[in-house]
Tab-separated table of C-alpha atoms in Angstrom:
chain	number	residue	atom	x	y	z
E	1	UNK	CA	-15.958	13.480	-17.838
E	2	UNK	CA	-15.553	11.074	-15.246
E	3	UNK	CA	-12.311	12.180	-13.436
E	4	UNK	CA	-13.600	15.809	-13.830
E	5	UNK	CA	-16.619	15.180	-11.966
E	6	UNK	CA	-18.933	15.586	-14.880
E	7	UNK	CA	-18.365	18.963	-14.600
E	8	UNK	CA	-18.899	21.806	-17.429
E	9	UNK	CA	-15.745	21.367	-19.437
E	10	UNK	CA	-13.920	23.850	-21.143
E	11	UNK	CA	-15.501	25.502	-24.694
E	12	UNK	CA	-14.563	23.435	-27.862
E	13	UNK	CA	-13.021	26.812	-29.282
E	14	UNK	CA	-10.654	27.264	-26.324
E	15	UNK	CA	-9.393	23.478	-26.165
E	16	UNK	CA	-8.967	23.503	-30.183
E	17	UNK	CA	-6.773	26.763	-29.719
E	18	UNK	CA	-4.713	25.314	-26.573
E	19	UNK	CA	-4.319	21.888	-28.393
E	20	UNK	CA	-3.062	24.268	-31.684
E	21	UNK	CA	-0.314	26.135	-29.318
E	22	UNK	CA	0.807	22.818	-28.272
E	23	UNK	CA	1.395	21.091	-31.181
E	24	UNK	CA	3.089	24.168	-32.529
E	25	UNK	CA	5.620	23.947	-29.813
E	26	UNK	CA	5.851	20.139	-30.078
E	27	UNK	CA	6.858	20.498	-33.700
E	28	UNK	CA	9.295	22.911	-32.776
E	29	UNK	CA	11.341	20.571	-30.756
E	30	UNK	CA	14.075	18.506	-32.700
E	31	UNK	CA	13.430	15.088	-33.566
E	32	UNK	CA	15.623	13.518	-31.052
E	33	UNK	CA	14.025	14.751	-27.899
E	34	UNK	CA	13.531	12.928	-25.206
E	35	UNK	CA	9.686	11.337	-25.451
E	36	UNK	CA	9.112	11.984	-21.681
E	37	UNK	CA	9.493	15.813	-22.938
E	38	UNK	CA	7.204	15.517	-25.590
E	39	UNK	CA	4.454	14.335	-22.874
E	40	UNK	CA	2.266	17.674	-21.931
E	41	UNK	CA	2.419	18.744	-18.669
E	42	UNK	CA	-0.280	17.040	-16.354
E	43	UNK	CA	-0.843	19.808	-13.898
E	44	UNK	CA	-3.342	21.764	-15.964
E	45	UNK	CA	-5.174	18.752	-15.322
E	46	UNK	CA	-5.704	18.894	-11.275
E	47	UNK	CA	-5.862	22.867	-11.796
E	48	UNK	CA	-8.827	22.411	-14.034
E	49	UNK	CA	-10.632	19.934	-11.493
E	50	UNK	CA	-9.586	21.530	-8.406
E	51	UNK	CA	-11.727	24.773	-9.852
E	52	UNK	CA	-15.209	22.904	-9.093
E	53	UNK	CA	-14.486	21.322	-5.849
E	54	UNK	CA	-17.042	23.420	-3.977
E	55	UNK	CA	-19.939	22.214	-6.652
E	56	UNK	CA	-18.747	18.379	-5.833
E	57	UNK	CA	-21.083	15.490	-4.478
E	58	UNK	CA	-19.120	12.806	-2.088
E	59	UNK	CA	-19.095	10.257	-5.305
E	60	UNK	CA	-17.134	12.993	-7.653
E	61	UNK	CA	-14.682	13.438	-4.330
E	62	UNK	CA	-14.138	9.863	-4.186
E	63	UNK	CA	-13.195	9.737	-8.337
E	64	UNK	CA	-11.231	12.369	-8.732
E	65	UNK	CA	-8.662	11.487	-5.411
E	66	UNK	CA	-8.830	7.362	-6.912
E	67	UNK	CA	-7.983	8.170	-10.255
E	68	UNK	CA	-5.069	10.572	-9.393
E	69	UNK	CA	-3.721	7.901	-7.076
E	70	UNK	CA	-4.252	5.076	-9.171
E	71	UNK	CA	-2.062	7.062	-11.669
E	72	UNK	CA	0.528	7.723	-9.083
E	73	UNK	CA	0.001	11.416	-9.457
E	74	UNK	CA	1.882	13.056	-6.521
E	75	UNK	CA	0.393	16.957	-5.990
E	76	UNK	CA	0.155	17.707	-2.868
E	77	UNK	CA	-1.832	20.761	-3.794
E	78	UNK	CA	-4.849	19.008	-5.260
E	79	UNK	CA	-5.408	16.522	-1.935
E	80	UNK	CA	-4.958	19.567	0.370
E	81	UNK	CA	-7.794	21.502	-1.932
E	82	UNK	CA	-9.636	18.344	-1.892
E	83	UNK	CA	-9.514	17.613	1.921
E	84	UNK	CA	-10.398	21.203	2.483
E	85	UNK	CA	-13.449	20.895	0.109
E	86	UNK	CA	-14.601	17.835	1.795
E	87	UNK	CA	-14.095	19.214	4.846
E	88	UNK	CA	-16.357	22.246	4.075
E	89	UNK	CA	-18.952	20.034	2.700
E	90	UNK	CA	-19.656	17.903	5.866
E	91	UNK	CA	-19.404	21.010	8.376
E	92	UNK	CA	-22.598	21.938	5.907
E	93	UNK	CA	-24.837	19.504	7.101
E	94	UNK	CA	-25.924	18.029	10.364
E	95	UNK	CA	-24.646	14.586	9.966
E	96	UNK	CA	-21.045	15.532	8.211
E	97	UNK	CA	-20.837	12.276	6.448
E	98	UNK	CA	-23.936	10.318	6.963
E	99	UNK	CA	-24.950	10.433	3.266
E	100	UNK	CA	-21.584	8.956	2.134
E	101	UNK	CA	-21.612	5.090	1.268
E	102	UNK	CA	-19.163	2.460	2.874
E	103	UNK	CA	-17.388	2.488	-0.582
E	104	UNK	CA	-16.959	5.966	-1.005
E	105	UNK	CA	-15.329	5.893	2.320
E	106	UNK	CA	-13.074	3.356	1.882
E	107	UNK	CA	-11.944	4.516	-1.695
E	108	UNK	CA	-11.200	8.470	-0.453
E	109	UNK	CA	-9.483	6.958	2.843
E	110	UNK	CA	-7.087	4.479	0.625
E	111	UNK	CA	-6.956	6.695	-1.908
E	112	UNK	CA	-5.084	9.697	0.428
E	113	UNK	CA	-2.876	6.708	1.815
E	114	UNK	CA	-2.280	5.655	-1.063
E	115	UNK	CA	-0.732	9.189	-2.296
E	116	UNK	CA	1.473	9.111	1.200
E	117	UNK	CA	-0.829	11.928	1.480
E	118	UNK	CA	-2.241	12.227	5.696
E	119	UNK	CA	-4.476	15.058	6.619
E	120	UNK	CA	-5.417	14.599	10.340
E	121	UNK	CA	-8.874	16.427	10.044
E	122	UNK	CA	-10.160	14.853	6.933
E	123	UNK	CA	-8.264	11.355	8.108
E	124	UNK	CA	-10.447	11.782	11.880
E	125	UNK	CA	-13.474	12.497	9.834
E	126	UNK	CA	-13.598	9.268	7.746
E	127	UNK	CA	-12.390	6.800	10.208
E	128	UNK	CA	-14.833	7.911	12.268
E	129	UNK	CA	-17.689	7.154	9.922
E	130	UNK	CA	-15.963	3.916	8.487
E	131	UNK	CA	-16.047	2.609	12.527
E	132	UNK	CA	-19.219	4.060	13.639
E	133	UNK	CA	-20.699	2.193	9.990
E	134	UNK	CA	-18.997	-1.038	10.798
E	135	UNK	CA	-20.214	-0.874	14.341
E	136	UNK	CA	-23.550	-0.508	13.695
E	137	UNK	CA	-23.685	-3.359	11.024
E	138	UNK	CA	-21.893	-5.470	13.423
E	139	UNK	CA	-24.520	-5.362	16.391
E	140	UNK	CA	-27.271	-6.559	13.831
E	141	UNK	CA	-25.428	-9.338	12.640
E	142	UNK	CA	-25.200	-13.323	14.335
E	143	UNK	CA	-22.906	-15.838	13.126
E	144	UNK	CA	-24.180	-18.837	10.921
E	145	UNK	CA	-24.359	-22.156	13.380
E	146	UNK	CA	-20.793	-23.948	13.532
E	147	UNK	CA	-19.312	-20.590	12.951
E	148	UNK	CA	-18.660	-18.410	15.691
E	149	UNK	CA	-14.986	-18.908	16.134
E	150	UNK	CA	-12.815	-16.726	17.573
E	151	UNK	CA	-13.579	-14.020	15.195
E	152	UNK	CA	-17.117	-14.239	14.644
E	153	UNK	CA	-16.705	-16.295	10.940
E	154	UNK	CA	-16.045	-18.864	8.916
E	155	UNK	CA	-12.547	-19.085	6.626
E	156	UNK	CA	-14.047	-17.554	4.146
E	157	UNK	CA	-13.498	-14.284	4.575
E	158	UNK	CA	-15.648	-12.839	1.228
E	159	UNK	CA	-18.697	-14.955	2.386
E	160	UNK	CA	-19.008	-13.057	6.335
E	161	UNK	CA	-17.525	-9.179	5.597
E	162	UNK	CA	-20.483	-7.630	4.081
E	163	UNK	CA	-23.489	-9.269	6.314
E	164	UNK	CA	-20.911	-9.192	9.591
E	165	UNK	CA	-19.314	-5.296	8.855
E	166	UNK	CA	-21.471	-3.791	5.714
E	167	UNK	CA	-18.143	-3.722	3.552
E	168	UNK	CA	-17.191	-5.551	0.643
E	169	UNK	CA	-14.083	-7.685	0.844
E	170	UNK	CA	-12.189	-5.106	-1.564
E	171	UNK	CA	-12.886	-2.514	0.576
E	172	UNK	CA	-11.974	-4.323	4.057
E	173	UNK	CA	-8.768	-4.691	1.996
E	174	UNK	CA	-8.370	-1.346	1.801
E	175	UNK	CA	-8.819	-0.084	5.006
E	176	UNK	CA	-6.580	-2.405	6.120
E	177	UNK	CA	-3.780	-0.758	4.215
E	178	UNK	CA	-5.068	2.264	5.141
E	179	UNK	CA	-4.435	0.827	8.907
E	180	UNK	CA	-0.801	-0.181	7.459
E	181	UNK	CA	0.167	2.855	5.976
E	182	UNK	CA	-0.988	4.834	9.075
E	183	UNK	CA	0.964	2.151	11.754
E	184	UNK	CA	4.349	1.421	9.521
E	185	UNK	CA	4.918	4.331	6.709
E	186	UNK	CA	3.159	7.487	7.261
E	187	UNK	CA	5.169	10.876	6.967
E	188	UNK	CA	5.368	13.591	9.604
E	189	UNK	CA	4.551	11.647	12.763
E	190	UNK	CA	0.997	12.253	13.131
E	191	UNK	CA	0.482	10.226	16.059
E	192	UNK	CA	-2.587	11.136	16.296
E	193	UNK	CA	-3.892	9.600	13.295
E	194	UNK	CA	-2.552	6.646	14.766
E	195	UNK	CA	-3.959	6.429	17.851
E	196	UNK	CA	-7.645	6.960	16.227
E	197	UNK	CA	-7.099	4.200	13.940
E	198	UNK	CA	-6.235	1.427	16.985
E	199	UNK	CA	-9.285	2.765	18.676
E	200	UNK	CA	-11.392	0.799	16.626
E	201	UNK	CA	-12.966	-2.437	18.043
E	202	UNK	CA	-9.607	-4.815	17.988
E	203	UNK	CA	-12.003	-7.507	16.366
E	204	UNK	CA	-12.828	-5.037	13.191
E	205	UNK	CA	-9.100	-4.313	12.912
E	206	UNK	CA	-8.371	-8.220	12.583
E	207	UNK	CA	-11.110	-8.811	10.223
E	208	UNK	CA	-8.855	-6.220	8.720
E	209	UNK	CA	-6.042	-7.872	8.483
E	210	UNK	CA	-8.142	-11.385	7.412
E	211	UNK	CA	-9.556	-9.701	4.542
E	212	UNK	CA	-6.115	-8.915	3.110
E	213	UNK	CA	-4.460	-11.619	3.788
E	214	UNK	CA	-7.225	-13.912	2.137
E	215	UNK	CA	-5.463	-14.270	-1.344
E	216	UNK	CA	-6.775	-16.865	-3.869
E	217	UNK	CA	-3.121	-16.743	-5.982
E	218	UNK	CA	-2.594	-17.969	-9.561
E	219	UNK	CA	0.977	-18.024	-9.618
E	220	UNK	CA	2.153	-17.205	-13.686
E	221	UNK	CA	4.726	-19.569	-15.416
E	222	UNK	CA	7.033	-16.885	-14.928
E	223	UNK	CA	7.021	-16.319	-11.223
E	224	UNK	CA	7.335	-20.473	-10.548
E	225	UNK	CA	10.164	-19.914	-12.491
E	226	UNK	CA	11.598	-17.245	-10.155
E	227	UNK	CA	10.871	-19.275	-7.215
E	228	UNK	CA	12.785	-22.613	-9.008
E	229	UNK	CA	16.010	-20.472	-9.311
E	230	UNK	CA	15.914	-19.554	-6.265
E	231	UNK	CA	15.903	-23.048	-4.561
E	232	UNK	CA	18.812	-23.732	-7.074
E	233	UNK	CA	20.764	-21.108	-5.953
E	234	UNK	CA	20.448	-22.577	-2.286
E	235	UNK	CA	17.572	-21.082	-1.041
E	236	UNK	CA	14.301	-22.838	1.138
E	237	UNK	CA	10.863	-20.614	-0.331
E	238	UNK	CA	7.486	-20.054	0.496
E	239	UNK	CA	5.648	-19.366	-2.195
E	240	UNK	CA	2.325	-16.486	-2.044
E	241	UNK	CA	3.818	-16.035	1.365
E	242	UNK	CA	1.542	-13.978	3.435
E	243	UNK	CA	3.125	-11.339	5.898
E	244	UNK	CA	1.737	-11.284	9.679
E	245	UNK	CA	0.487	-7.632	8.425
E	246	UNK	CA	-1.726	-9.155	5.853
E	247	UNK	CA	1.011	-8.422	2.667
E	248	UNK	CA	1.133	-11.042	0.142
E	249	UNK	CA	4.931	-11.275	-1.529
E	250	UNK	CA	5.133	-13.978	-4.341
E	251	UNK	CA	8.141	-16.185	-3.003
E	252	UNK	CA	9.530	-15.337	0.511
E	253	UNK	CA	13.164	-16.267	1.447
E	254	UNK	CA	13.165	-18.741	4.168
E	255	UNK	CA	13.938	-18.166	7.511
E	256	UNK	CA	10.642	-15.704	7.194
E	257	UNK	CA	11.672	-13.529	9.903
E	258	UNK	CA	14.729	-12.301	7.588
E	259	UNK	CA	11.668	-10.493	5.367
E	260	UNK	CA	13.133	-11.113	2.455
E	261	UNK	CA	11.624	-12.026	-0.874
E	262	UNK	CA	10.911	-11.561	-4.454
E	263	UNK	CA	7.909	-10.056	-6.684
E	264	UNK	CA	7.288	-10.941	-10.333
E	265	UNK	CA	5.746	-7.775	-11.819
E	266	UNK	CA	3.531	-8.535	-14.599
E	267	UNK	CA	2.456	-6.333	-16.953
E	268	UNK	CA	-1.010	-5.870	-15.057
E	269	UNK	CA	1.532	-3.863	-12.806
E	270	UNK	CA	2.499	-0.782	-15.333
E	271	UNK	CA	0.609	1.065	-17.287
E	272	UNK	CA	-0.813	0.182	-20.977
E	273	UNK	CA	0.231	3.398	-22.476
E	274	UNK	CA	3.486	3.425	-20.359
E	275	UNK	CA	4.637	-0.882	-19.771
E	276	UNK	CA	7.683	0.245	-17.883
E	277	UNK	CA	5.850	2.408	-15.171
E	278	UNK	CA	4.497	1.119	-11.879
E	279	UNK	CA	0.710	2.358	-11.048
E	280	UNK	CA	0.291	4.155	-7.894
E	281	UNK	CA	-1.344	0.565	-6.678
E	282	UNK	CA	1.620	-1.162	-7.228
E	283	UNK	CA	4.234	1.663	-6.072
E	284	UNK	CA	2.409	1.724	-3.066
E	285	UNK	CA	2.271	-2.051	-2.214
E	286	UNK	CA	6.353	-1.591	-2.869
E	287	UNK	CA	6.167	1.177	0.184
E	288	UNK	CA	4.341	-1.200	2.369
E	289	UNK	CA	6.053	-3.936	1.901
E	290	UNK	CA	9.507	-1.951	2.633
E	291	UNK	CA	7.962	0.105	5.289
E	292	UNK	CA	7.182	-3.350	7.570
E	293	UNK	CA	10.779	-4.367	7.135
E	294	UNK	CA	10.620	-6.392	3.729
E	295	UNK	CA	13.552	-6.255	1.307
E	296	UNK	CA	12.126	-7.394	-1.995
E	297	UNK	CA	13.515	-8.083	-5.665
E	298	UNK	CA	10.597	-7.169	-8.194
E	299	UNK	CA	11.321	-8.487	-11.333
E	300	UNK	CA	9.651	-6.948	-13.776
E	301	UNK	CA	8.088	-8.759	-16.894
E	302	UNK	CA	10.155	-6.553	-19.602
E	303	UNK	CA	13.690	-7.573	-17.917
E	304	UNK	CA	12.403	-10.833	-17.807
E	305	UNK	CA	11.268	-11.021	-21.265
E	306	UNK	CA	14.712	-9.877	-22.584
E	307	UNK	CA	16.927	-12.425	-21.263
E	308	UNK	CA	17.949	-15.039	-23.658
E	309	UNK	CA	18.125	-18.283	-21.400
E	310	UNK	CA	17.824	-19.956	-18.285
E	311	UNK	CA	21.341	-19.107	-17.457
E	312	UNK	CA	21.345	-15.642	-17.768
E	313	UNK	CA	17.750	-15.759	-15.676
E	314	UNK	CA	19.343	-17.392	-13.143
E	315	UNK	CA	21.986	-14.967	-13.062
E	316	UNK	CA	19.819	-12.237	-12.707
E	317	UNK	CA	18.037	-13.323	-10.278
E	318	UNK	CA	21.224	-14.419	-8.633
E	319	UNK	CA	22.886	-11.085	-8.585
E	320	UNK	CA	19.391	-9.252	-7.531
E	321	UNK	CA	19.515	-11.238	-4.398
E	322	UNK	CA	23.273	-10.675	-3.763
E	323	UNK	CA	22.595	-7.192	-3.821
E	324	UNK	CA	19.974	-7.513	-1.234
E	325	UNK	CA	21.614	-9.509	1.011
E	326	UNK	CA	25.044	-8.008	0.849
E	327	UNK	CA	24.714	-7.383	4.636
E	328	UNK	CA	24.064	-10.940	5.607
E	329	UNK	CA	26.635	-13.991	5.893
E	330	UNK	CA	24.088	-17.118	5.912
E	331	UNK	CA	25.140	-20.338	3.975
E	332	UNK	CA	22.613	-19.149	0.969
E	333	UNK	CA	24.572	-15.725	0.796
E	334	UNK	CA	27.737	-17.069	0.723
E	335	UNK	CA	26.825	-19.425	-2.165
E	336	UNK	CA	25.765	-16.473	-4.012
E	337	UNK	CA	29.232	-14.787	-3.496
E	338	UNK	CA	30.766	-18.190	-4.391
E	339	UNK	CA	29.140	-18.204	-7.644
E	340	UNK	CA	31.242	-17.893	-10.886
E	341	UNK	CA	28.925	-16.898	-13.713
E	342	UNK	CA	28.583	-13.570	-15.303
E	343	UNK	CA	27.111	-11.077	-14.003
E	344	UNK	CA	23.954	-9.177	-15.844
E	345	UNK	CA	22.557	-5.344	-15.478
E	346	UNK	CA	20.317	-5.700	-12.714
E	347	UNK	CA	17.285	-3.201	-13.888
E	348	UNK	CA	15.175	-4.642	-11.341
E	349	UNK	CA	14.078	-2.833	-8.684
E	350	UNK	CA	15.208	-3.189	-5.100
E	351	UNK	CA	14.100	-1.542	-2.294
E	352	UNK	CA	17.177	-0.835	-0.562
E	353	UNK	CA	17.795	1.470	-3.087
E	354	UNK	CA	14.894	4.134	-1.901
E	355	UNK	CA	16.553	7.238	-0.662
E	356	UNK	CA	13.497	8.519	0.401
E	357	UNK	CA	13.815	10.210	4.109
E	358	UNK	CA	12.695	7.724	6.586
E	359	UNK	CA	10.685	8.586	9.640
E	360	UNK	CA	12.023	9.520	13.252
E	361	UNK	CA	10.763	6.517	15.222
E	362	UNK	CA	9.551	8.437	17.997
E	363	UNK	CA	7.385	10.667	16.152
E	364	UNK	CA	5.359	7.863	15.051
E	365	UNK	CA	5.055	6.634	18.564
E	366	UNK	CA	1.256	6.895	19.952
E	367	UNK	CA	1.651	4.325	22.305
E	368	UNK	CA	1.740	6.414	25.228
E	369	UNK	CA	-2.024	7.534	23.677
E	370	UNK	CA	-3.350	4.325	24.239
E	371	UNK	CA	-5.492	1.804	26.696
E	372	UNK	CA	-3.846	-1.384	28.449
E	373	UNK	CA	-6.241	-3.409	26.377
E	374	UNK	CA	-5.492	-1.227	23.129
E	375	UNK	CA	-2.006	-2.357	23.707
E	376	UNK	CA	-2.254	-5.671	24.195
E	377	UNK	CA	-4.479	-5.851	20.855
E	378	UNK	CA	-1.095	-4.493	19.237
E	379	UNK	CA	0.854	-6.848	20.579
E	380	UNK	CA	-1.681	-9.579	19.051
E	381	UNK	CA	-1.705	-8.494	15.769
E	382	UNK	CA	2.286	-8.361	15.502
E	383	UNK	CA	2.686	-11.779	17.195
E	384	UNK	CA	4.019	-10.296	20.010
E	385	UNK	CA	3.261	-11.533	24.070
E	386	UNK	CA	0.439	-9.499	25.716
E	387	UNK	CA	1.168	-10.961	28.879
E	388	UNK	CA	2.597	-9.239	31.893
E	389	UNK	CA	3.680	-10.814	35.290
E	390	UNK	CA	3.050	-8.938	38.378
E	391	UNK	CA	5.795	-10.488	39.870
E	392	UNK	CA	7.677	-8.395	37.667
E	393	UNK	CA	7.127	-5.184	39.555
E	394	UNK	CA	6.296	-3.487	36.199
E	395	UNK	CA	3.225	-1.763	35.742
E	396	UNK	CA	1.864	-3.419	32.111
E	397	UNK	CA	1.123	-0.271	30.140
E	398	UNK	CA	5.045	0.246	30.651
E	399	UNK	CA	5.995	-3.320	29.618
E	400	UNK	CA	3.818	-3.436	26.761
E	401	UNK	CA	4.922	0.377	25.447
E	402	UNK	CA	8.514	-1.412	25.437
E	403	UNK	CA	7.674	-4.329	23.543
E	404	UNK	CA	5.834	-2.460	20.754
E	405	UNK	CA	8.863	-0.443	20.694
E	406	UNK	CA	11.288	-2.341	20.684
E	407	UNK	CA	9.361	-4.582	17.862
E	408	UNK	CA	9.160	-1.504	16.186
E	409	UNK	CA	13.130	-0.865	16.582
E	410	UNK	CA	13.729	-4.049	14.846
E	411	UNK	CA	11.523	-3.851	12.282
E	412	UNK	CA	13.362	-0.224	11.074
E	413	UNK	CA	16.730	-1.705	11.967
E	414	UNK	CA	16.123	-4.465	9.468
């Protein structure tokens, strides 16, 4: 009822007779069948909800597109109906989106990036609300005595968000993704969308990036012991490393700047009714993560469950990391090439194995969009130097354009 949008649902007679023609089909098939063909088809489902998108409030919107996503459904179809329908509904009423709540927001603006999904109208639309929201909370709000700092708040992040922006912690967390997947991963170069996004105030978009980067970890048994075989196989770690983008990765692979690392997967990662399938939440951290330049191991629980012994964990793990750094010749990667144990299946998955078309640099590039000071806030939040020396004889838009650039070069290079 929920993920239809409480919506009239089909007559008991009809879903009796279309379960009946299924399970006569089902029991046609032999025995030995794969069980992934067995599983009914799930566009009927998206069909079925797309029919009452004109009859939907914003909150219905927002379920439907989270629950699809969270699920890791990929039809384009059903979030081009959906952004359509939304569409239509705000060009109904005076203030298109005024009646939506910061959450709803948040949820349908993760939610699409979530999917890899970008529709520029629907995208310009939300953002616009989520800033014009946060702006308007902002003005009303002072910081506690002792407190001001540079960003307006105290280190904890979940006590300041809601009072200082009027969003909850989760949801700053999502928009900052959203902000991520726009920047780093986003298909079809809609620069654009881009340049929208880093027109929000510069100290909203860090309170962005504090928000997800303010992880409270409780590191399992299991991923300590991921991290110890790594500093036996030579390694230096960080442990809940957190990326300059706000991306937490269990154990990071000293020197940082090589982004390399490993994720435990627990099973809080895969589905109940399917252990050895990602959710879309966790796919899509997997995306991020390789979209800002991050080569990762994730381990996943059931691989780790199966092997008999430390040795053949440290193997594992061993020959996970070989294959990711097969391009570099450190000390640590020639140990791992010196080693003489047998080798093990590696089931894990690694990132360099996505085959998935990556983006034309320049398409992505809005820089030429933006203001001096826009820049500069770029160059901030990737660490890199805002200043610009007249002597130089460079005007600074130029300058900066380059460094974001060329940042941007290295980041796909690696």
């Amino acid at each position: 009822a929920a993920i239809a949008g409480n919506r009239q649902r089909p007559s008991s007679s009809s879903s009796s007779s279309l379960d009946d023609d299924v399970k006569d089909k089902d029991d046609e098939k032999d025995d030995d069948q794969n069980e992934d063909e067995r599983r009914p088809r799930r566009g009927g489902h998206f069909l079925e909800v797309a029919l009452h998108f004109t009859e939907f409030v914003p909150q219905e919107f927002t379920n439907v597109a989270w629950a699809f996503a969270r699920n890791g459904a990929t039809y384009p179809g059903l979030y081009d109906a959906m952004a359509q329908a939304v569409l239509a509904h705000a060009a109904r009423r005076e203030d298109p989106v005024g009646n939506w709540t910061r959450q709803e927001l948040a949820n349908l603006a993760w939610t699409y990036a979530c999917a890899d999904h970008v529709d520029p109208a629907l995208l310009a639309l939300l953002w616009a609300a989520i800033v014009d929201k946060a702006k308007t909370t902002r003005r009303s709000w002072t910081p506690p005595p002792g407190e001001g700092g540079a960003f307006g708040g105290g280190d904890n992040v979940e006590e300041w968000a809601l009072p200082k922006w009027g969003f909850e912690l989760t949801e700053m967390r999502q928009l900052q993704q959203v902000v991520l997947h726009l920047r780093y991963e986003a298909r079809g170069g809609r620069a654009s969308n881009l340049a929208d996004v880093s027109r929000a105030p510069p100290e909203f978009l860090g309170d962005l990036r504090r928000a997800l980067a303010d992880v409270r970890p409780l590191p399992s048994r299991a991923q300590k012991e991921v991290a110890q075989i790594a500093v036996e196989l030579g390694f230096e770690v960080s442990p809940e490393f957190v990326t300059p983008e706000g991306l937490s990765v269990d154990v990071a692979l000293l020197p940082a700047s090589n982004r390399l690392g490993l994720e435990f997967d627990g099973p809080t990662h895969f589905f109940r009714n399917d252990p050895q399938r990602p959710t879309g939440r966790t796919r899509f951290k997997m995306r991020l993560l390789r979209a800002t330049g991050w080569r990762v191991l994730h381990v996943p629980y059931y691989d780790w469950n199966d092997l008999d012994d430390f040795d053949a964990k440290r193997a594992y793990v061993r020959d996970g990391l070989r294959h990711l750094r097969r391009r570099q010749q450190s000390p640590a990667a020639k140990k791992l090439e010196e080693e003489d144990a047998p080798a093990v299946a590696i089931k894990a998955v690694c990132d360099d194995d996505d085959d998935s078309p990556k983006d034309d640099l320049e398409a992505r590039d809005a820089y030429s969009t933006l203001k001096v000071a826009e820049l500069r806030h770029l160059c901030d939040l990737r660490g890199l130097d805002r200043t610009v020396k007249r002597s130089a004889g460079k005007k600074a838009r130029s300058v900066l354009e380059a460094r974001l650039r060329d940042h941007d070069a290295s980041v796909v290079e690696r």
